[in-house]
CSV table of C-alpha atoms in Angstrom, one decimal:
chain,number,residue,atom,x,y,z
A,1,UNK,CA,5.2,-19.3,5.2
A,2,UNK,CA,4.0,-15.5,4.3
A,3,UNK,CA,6.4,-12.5,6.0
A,4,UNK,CA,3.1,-11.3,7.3
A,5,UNK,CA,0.1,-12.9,8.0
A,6,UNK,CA,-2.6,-11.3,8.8
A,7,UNK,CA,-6.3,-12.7,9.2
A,8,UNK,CA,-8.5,-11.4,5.9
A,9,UNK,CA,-12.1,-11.1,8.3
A,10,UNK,CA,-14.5,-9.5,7.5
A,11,UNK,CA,-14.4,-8.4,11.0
A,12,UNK,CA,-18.2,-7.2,11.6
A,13,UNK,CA,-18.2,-5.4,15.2
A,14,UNK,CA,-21.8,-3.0,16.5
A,15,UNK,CA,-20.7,0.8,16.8
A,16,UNK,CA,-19.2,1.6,20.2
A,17,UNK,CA,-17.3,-1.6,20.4
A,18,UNK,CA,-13.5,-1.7,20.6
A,19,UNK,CA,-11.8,-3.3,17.9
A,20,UNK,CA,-8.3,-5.3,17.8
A,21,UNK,CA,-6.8,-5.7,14.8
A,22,UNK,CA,-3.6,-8.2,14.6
A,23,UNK,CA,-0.7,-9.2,12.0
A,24,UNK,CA,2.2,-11.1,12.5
A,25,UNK,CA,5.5,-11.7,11.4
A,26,UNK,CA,8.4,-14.2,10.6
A,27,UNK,CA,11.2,-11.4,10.0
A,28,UNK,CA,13.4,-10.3,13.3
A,29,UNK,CA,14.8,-7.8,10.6
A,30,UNK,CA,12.0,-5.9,10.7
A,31,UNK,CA,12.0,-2.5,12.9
A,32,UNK,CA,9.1,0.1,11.1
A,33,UNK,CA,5.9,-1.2,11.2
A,34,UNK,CA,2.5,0.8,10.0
A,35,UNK,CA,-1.1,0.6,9.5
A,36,UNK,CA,-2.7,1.9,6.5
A,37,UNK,CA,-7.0,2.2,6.4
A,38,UNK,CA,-8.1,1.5,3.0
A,39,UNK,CA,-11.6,2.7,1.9
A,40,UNK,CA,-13.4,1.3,-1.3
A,41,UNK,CA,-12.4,2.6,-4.1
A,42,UNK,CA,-9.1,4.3,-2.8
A,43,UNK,CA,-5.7,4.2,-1.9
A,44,UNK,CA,-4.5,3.0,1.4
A,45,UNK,CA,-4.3,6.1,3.7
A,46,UNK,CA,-1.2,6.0,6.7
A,47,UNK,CA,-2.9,5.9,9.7
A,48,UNK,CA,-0.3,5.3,12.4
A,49,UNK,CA,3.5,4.2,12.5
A,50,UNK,CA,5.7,2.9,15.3
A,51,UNK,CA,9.6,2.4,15.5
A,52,UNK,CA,10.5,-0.4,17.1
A,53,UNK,CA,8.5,-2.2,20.4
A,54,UNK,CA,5.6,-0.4,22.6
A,55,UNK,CA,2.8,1.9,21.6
A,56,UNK,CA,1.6,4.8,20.0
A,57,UNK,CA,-1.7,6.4,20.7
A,58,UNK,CA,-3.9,9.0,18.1
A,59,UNK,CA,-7.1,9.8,19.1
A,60,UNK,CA,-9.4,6.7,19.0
A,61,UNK,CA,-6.6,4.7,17.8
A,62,UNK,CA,-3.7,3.0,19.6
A,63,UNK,CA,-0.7,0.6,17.5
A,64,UNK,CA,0.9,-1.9,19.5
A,65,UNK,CA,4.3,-3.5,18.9
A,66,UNK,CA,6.0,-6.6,20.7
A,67,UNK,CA,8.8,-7.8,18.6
A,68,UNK,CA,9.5,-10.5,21.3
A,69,UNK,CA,7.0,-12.5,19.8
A,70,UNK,CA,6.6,-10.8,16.6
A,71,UNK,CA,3.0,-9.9,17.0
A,72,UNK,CA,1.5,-6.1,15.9
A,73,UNK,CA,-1.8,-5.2,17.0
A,74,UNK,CA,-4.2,-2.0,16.2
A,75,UNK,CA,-6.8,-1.3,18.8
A,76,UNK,CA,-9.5,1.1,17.7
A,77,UNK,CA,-11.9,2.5,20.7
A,78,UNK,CA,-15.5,3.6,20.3
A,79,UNK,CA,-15.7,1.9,16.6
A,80,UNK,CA,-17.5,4.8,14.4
A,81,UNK,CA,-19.5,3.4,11.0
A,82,UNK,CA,-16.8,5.6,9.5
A,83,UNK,CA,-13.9,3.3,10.5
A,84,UNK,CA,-15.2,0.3,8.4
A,85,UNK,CA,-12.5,-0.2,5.5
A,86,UNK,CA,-9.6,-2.6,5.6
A,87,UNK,CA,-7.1,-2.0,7.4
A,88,UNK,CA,-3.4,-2.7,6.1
A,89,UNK,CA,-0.5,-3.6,8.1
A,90,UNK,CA,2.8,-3.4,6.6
A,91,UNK,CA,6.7,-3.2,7.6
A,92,UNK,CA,10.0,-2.7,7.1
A,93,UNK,CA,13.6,-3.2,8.4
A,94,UNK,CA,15.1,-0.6,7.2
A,95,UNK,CA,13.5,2.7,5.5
A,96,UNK,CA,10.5,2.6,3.8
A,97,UNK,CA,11.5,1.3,0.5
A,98,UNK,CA,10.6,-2.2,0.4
A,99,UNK,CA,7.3,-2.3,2.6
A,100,UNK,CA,6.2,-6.1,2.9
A,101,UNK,CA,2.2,-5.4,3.7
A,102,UNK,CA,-0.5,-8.0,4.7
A,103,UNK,CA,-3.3,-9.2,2.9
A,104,UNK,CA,-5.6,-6.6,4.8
A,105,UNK,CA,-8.7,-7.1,7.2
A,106,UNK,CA,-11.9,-5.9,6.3
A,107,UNK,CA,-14.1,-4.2,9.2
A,108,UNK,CA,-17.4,-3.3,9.2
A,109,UNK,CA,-18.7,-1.3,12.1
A,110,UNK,CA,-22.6,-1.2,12.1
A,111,UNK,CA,-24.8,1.3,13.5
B,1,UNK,CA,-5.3,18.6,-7.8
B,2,UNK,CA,-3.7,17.6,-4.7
B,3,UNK,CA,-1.8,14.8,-3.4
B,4,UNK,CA,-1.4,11.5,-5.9
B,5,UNK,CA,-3.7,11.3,-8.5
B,6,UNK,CA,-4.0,8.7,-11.6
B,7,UNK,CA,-5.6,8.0,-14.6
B,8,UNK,CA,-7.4,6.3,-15.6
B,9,UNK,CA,-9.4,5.3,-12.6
B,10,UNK,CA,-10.9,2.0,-14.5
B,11,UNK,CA,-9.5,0.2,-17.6
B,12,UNK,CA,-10.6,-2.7,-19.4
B,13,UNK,CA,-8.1,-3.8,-22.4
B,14,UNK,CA,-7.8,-7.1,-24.8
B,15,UNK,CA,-4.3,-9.2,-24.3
B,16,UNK,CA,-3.5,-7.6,-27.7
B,17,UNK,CA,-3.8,-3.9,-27.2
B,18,UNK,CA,-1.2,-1.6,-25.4
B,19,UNK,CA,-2.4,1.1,-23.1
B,20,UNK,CA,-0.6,3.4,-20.5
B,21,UNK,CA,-1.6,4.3,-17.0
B,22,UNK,CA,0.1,7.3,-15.6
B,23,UNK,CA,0.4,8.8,-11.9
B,24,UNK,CA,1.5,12.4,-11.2
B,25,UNK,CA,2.1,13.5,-7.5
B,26,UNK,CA,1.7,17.1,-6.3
B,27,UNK,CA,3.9,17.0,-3.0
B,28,UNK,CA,7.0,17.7,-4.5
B,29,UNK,CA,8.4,14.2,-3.6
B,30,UNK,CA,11.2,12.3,-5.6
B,31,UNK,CA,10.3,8.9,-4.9
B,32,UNK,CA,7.5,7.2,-7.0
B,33,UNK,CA,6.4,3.9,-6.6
B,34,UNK,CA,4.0,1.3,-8.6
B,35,UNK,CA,2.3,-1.5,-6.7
B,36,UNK,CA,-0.2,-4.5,-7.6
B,37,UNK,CA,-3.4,-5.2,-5.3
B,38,UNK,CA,-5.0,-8.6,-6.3
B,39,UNK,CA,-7.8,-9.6,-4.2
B,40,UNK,CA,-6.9,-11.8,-1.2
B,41,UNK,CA,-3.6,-10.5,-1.6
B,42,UNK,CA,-0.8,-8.3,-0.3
B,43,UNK,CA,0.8,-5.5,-2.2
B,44,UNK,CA,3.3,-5.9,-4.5
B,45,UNK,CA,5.6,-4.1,-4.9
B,46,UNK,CA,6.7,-3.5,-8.6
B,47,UNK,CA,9.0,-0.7,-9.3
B,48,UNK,CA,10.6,2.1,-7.5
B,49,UNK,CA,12.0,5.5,-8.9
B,50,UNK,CA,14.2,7.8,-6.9
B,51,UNK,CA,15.2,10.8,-8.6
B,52,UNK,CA,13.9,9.8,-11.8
B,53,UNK,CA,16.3,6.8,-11.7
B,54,UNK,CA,14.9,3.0,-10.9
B,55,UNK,CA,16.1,1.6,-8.3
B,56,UNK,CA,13.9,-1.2,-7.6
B,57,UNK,CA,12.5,-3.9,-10.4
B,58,UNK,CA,11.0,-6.7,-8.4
B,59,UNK,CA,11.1,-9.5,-10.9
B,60,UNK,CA,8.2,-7.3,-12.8
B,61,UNK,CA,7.7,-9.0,-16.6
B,62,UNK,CA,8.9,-7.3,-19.2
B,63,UNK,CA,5.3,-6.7,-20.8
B,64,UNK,CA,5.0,-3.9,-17.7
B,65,UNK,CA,7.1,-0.8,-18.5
B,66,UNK,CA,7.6,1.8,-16.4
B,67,UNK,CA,8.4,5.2,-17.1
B,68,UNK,CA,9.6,8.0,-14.9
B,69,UNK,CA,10.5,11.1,-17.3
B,70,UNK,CA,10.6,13.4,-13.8
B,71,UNK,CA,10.0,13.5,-10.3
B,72,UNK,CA,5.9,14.4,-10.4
B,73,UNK,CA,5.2,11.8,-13.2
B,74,UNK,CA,5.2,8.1,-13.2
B,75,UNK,CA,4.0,5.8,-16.0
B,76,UNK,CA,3.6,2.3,-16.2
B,77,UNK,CA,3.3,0.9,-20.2
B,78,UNK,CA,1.5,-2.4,-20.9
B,79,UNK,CA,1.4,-4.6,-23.9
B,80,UNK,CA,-0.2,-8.1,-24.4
B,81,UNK,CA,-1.1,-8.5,-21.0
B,82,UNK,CA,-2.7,-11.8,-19.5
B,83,UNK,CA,-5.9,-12.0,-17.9
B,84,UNK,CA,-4.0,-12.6,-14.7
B,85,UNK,CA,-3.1,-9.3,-14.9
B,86,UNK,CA,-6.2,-7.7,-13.7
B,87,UNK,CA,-5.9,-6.3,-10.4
B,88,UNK,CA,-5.6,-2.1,-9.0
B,89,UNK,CA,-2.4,-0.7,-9.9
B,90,UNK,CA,-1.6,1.9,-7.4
B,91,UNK,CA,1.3,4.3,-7.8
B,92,UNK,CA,3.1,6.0,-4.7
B,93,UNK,CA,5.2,8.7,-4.4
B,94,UNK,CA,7.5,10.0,-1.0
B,95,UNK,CA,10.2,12.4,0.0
B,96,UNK,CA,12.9,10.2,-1.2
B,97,UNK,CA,15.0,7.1,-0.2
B,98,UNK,CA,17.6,8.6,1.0
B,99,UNK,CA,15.7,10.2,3.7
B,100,UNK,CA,16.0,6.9,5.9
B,101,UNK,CA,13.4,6.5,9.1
B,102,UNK,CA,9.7,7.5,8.4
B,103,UNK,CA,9.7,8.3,5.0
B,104,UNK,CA,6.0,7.8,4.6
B,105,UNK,CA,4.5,6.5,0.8
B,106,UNK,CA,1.4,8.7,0.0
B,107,UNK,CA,-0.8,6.5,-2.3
B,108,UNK,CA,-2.9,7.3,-5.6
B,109,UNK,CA,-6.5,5.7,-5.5
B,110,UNK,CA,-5.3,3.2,-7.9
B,111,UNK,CA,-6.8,2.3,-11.5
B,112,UNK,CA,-8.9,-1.2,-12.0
B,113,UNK,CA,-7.4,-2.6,-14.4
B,114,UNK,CA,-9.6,-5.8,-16.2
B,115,UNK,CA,-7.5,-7.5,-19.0
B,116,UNK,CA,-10.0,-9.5,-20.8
């Protein structure tokens, strides 16, 4: 069984829609958790990061963590072309050292 | 230049030659990183520098060296690579690691490497 597991898509979703993005985990250990956006061609870009259980909001873009049943989710609202890339989630127990990332979920938002 | 940058961006090299891929960061961090991105699958971590001194080699072979001659440059140095190999080699860099909580990794855009 992977650490992470996270579903590979492509996710393809009209503009406007809202978009809920998902990984999941077998490590209790694990406390930091993050989402990175990676465009074509570049390097993955940090795009939100959460201590612990709950949620964050930024914008358009909302991280939720229940560590009860070890299950991350990243909501994006009024899905912009501009958002397609994949999207990276990727954790750690403690400090940032040893990040254990997923495979990545490709989105495409069309206009 | 700003942020991390690498060269070269795209590399296509024979099992028999040796070539050298190099990272420099421009955010005064002291913790560099290299990482593998094969399609379909996570990042790998490879090697970790903190300070100039590796702290992390995670069961990397030996026909990978890397090379960390100060805090703003990173290196990795391959020789007789396999075709398995091929993949975008992204380098890393933050604050340091002994910084604990949110020390966030800034990444490079990576170079494509094809070993043919």
């Amino acid at each position: 069984q992977k650490e992470v597991e996270q579903d590979p898509g492509p996710l393809s979703v009209p503009e406007g829609a809202i978009v809920s993005l998902n990984c999941t985990y077998s490590n209790s250990a694990f406390q930091y958790f993050m989402w990175y956006r990676q465009y074509s061609r570049k390097g993955p870009e940090l795009l939100m990061y959460t201590y612990s259980s709950g949620n964050k909001e930024d914008g358009r873009f909302t991280a939720q963590v229940d560590k009860s049943s070890k299950y991350i989710s990243l909501f994006i609202r009024d899905s912009q072309p501009s958002d397609s890339a994949t999207y990276l989630c990727a954790m750690t127990s403690t400090g940032f050292q040893k990040l254990v990332f997923g495979t990545g979920t490709r989105l495409l938002v069309s206009p | 230049e700003t942020g991390v940058t690498q060269t070269p961006r795209h590399l296509v090299m024979g099992m028999t030659n040796k070539k050298s891929l190099k990272c420099e960061q421009h955010l005064g961090h002291n913790a560099m990183y290299w990482y593998k991105q094969s399609a379909k699958k996570p990042l790998e971590l490879m090697f970790v520098y903190n300070f100039k001194e590796q702290t992390e080699n995670n069961s990397v072979p030996s026909r990978f060296s890397p090379e960390c001659p100060n805090s703003s440059h990173l290196f990795l140095h391959l020789h007789t690579l396999q075709p398995e190999d091929s993949a975008l080699y992204l380098c890393a860099s933050s604050q340091d690691l002994l910084a604990g909580g949110a020390d966030t990794q800034y990444f490079g855009p990576g170079t494509r490497l094809t070993v043919l």
